[in-house]
Tab-separated table of C-alpha atoms in Angstrom:
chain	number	residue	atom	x	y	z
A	188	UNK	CA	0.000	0.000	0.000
A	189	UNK	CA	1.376	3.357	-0.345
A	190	UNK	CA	0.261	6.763	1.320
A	191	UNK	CA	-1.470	9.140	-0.434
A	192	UNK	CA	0.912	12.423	-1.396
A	193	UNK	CA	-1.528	14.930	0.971
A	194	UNK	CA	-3.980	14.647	4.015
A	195	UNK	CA	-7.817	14.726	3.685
A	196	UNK	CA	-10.395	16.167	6.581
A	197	UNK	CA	-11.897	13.870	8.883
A	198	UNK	CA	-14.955	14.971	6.846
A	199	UNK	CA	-13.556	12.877	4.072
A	200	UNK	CA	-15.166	15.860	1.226
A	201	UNK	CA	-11.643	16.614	0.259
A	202	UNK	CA	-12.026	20.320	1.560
A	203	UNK	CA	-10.906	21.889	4.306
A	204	UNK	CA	-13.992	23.094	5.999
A	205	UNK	CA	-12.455	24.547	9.215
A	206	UNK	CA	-9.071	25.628	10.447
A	207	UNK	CA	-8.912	23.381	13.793
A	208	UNK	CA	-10.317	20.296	12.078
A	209	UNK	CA	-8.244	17.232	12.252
A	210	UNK	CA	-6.103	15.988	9.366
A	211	UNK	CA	-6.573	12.193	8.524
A	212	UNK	CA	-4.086	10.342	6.212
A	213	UNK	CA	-5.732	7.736	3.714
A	214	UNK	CA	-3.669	4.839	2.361
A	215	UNK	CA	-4.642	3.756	-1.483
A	216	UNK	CA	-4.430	-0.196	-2.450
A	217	UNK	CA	-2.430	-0.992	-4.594
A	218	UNK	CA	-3.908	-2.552	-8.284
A	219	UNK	CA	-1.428	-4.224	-10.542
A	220	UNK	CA	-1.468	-5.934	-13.758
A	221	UNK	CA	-1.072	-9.935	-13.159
A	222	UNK	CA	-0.207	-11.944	-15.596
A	223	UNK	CA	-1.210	-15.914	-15.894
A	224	UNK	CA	0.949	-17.995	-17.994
A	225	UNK	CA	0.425	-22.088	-18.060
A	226	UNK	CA	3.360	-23.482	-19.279
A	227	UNK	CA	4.856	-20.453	-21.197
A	228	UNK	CA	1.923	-19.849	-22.936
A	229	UNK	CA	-0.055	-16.476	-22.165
A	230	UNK	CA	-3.579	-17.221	-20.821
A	231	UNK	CA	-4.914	-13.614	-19.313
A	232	UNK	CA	-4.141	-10.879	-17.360
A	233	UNK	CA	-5.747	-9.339	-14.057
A	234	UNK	CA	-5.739	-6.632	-12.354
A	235	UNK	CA	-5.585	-7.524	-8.647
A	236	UNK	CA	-3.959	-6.444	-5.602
A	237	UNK	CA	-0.337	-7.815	-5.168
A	238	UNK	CA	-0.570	-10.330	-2.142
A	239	UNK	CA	-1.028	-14.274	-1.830
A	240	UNK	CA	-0.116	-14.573	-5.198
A	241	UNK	CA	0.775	-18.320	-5.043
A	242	UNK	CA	-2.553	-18.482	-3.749
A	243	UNK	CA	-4.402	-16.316	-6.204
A	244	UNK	CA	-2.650	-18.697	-9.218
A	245	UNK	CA	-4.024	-21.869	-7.639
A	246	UNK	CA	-6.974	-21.065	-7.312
A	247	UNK	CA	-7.468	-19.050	-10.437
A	248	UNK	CA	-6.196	-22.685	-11.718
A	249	UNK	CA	-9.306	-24.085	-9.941
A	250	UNK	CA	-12.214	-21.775	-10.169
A	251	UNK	CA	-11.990	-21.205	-13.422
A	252	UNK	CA	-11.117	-25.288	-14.157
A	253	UNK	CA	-8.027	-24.784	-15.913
A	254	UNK	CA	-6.565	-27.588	-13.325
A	255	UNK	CA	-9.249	-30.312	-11.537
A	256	UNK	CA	-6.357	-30.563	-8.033
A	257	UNK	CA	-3.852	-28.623	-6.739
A	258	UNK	CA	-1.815	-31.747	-7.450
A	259	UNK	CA	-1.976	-31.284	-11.115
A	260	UNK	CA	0.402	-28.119	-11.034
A	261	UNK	CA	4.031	-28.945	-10.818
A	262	UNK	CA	5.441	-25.606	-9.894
A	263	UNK	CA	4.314	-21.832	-9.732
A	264	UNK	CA	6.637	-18.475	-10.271
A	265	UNK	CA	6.208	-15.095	-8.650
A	266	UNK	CA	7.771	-12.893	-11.326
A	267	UNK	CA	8.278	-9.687	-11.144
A	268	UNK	CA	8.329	-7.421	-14.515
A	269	UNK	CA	8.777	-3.494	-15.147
A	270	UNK	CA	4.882	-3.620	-16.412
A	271	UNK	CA	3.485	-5.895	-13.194
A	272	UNK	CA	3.610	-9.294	-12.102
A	273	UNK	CA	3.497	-12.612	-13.617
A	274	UNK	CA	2.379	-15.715	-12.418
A	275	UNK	CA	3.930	-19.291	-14.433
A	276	UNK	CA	2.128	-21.682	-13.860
A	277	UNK	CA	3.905	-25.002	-14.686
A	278	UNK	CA	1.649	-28.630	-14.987
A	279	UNK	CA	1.736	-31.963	-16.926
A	280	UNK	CA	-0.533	-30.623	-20.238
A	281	UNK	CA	-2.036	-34.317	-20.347
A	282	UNK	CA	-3.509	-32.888	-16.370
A	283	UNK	CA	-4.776	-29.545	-17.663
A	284	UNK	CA	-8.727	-30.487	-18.299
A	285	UNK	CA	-10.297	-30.749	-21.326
A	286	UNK	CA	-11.258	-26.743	-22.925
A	287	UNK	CA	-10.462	-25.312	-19.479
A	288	UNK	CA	-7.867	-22.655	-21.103
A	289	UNK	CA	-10.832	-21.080	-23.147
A	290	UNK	CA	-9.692	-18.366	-25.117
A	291	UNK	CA	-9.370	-14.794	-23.696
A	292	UNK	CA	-8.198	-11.547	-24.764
A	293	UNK	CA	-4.838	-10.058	-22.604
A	294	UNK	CA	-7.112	-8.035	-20.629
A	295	UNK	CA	-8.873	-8.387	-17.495
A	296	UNK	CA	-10.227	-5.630	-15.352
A	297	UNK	CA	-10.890	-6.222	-11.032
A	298	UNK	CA	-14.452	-5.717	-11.230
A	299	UNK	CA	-15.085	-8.086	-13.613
A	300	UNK	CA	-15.218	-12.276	-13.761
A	301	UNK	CA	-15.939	-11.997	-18.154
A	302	UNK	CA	-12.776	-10.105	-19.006
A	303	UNK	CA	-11.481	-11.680	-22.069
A	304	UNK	CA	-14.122	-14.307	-22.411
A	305	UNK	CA	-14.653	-14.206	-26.429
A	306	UNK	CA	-17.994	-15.624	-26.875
A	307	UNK	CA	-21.293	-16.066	-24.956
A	308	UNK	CA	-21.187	-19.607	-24.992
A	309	UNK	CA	-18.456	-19.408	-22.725
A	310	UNK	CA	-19.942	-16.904	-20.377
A	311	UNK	CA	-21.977	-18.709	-18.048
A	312	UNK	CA	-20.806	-22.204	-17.050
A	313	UNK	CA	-22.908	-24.978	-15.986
A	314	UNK	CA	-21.929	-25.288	-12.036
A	315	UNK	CA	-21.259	-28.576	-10.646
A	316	UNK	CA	-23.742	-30.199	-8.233
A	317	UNK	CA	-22.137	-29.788	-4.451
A	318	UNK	CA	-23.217	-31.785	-1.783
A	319	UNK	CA	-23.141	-29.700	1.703
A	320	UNK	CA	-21.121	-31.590	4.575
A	321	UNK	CA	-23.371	-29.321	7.249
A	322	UNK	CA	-26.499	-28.034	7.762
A	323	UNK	CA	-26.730	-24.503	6.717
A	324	UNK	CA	-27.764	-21.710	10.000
A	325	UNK	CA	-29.115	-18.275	10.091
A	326	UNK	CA	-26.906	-18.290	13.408
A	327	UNK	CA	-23.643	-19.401	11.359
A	328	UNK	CA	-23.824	-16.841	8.820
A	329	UNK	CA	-25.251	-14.033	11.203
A	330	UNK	CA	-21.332	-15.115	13.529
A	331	UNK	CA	-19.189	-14.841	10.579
A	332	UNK	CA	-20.506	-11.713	9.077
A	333	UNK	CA	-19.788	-10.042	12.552
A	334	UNK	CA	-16.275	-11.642	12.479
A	335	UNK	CA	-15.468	-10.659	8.997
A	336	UNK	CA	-14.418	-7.020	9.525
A	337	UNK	CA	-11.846	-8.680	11.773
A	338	UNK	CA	-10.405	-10.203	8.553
A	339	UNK	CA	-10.022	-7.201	6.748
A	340	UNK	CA	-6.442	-6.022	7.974
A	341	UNK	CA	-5.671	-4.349	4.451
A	342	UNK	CA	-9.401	-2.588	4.151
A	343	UNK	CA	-8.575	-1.189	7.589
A	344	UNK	CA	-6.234	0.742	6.164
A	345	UNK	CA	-7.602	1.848	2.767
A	346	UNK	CA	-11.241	1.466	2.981
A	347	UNK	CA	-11.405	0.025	-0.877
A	348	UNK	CA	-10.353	-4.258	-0.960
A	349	UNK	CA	-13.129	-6.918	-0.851
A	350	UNK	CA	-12.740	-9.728	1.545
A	351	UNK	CA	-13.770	-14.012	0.909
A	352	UNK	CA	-13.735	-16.122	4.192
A	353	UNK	CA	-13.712	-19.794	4.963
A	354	UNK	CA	-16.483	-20.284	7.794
A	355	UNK	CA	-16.398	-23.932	9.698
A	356	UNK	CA	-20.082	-24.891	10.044
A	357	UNK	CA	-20.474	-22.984	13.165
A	358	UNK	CA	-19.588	-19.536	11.719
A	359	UNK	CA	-16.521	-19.155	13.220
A	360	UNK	CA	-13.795	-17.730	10.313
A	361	UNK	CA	-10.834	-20.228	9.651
A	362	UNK	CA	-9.013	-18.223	6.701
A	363	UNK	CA	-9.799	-15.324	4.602
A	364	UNK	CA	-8.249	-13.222	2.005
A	365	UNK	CA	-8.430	-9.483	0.545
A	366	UNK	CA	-8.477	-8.018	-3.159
A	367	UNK	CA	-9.405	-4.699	-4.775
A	368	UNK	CA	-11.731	-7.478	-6.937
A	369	UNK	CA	-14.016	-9.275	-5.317
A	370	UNK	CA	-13.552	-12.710	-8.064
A	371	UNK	CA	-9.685	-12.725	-7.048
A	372	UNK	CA	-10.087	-12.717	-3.354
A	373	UNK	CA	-12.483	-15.574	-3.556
A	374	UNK	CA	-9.478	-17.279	-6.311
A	375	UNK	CA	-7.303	-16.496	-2.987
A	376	UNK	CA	-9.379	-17.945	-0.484
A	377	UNK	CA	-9.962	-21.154	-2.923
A	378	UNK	CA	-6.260	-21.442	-3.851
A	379	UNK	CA	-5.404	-20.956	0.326
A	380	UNK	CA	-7.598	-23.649	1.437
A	381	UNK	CA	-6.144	-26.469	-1.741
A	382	UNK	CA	-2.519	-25.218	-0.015
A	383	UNK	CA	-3.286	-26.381	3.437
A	384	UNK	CA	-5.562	-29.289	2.492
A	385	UNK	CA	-9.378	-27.846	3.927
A	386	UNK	CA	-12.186	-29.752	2.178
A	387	UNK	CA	-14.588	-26.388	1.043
A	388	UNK	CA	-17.706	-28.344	1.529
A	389	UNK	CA	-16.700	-28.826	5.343
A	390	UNK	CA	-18.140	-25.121	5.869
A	391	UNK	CA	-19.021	-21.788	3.504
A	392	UNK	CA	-17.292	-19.021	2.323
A	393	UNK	CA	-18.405	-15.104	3.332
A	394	UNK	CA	-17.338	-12.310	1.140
A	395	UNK	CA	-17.727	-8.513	1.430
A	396	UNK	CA	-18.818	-7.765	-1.787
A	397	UNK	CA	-22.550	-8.075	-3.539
A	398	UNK	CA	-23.654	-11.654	-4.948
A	399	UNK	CA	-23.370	-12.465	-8.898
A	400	UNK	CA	-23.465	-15.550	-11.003
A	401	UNK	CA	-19.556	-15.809	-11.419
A	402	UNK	CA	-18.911	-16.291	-7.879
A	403	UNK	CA	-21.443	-19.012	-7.406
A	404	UNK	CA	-19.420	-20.781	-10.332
A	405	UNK	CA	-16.586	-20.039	-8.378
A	406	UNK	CA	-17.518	-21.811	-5.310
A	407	UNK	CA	-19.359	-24.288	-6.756
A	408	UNK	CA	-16.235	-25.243	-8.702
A	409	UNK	CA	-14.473	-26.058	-5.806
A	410	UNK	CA	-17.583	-27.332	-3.475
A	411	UNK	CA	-18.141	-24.592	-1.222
A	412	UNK	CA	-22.454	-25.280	-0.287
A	413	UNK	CA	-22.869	-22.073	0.455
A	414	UNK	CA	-22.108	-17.987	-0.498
A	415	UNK	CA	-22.692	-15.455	2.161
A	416	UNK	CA	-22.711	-12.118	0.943
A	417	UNK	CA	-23.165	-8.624	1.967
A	418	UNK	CA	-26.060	-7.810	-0.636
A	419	UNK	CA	-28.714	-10.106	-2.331
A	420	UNK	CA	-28.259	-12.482	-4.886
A	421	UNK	CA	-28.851	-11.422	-8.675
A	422	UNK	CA	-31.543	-13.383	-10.489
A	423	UNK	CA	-29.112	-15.074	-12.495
A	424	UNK	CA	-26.587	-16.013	-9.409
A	425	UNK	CA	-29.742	-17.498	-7.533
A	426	UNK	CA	-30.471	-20.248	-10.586
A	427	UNK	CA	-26.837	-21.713	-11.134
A	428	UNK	CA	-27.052	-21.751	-7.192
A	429	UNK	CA	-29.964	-23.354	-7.184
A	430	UNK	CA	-28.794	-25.711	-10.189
A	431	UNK	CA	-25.873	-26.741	-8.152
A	432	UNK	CA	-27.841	-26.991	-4.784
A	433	UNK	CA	-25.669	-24.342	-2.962
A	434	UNK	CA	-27.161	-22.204	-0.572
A	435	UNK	CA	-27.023	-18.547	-0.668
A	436	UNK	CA	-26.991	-16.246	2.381
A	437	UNK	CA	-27.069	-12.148	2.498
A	438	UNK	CA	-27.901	-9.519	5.049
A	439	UNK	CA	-31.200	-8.715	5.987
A	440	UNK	CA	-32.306	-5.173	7.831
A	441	UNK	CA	-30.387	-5.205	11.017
A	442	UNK	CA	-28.789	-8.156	12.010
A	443	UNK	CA	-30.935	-10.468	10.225
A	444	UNK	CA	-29.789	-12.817	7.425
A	445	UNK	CA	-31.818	-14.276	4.681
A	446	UNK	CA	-31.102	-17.887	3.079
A	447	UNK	CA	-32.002	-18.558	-0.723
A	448	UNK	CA	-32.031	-22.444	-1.556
């Protein structure tokens, strides 16, 4: 992170609005081009926030089914360039599934889980069925969305990264990553949990950010039952979830949560 150049009143308008009022300092994320390569060959490039990048490449790898275990990668390279960062990704080709490095353009913006996609029939995958290892509470979800700002170390200090938590079944939060893009902290979280060997169906992942079709794919990829998220499920998110029998979670007025199955 770096600090930004001047200070900005508690007031946060950006104007000085009287002479005895208290200076603040804000720090700005940093958002740098990342670059995927699977074995030498140029697959896309994101724009993410450089930390747990090892993690971010597995479970790119993953989520996006470019890989079906983190077995099936052989190696992966932190690289720094003049232009950003890139990630080699090294693994048997006869272990890289079937179509899994569809065809992108060299772009990929945070915001966004279609970047580079070049057709619609390779916008919206068909998510995998996931079988839930727990029973799903309004309790579990309402404990780990009370935790999460605990999580947020980075977003502390800069008010702008997304977070994506592990929860155990009880809503207490095991692991959880930060991004300036909501898609590559959940990559984080998924490649995190392949590293240390936590089976995603054991509990359900919470994320800061609003709920859209690309991150059920995401979870459902890997077998996470269940998305809790800040805002309500889009129309579109809600039917793959329900086509892979995930359950989605989001805040309700208050303190209340509501569960879509």
């Amino acid at each position: 992170m770096q600090s930004l150049a001047h200070s900005l009143p508690a007031s946060g308008t950006g104007f000085p609005e009287a002479a005895n009022q208290a200076d603040v300092t804000w720090l700005v994320a940093e958002e740098t081009p990342v670059a995927f390569e699977y074995n030498g060959r140029s697959h896309a490039v994101m724009m993410a926030t450089p930390a747990d990048l090892e993690d971010f490449a597995l479970g790119f790898s993953l989520c996006e089914e470019i890989v079906g275990s983190a077995a099936d990668i052989d190696r992966i390279d932190v690289r720094p360039v003049e232009d950003g960062i890139v990630l080699s990704i090294e693994a048997d080709p006869l272990r890289l599934l079937r179509g899994s490095l569809r065809r992108r353009s060299m772009e990929g913006r945070s915001g966004c889980g279609l970047c580079g996609i070049d057709s619609l029939a390779n916008a919206v995958r068909e998510p995998p069925r996931v079988m839930a290892g727990f029973t799903p509470s309004v309790a579990a979800v309402a404990a780990a969305f009370a935790a999460l700002p605990d999580h947020q170390p980075m977003n502390r200090a800069n008010k702008s990264l997304h977070a994506a938590a592990w929860a155990g079944p009880d809503g207490r939060i095991v692991t959880a990553r930060e991004d300036v893009g909501r898609h590559n902290a959940l990559d984080k979280l998924a490649g995190a949990l392949a590293r240390v060997g936590i089976d995603p169906s054991g509990g359900f992942a919470v994320m800061s950010s609003r709920c859209s079709f690309e991150l059920v794919q995401k979870a459902a990829t890997i077998g996470i039952p269940m998305l809790a998220t800040i805002s309500a499920p889009t129309a579109l998110a809600l039917k793959l979830a329900r086509a892979a029998g995930m359950t989605l979670a989001a805040r309700a007025r208050g303190n209340g949560v509501m569960l879509f199955r």
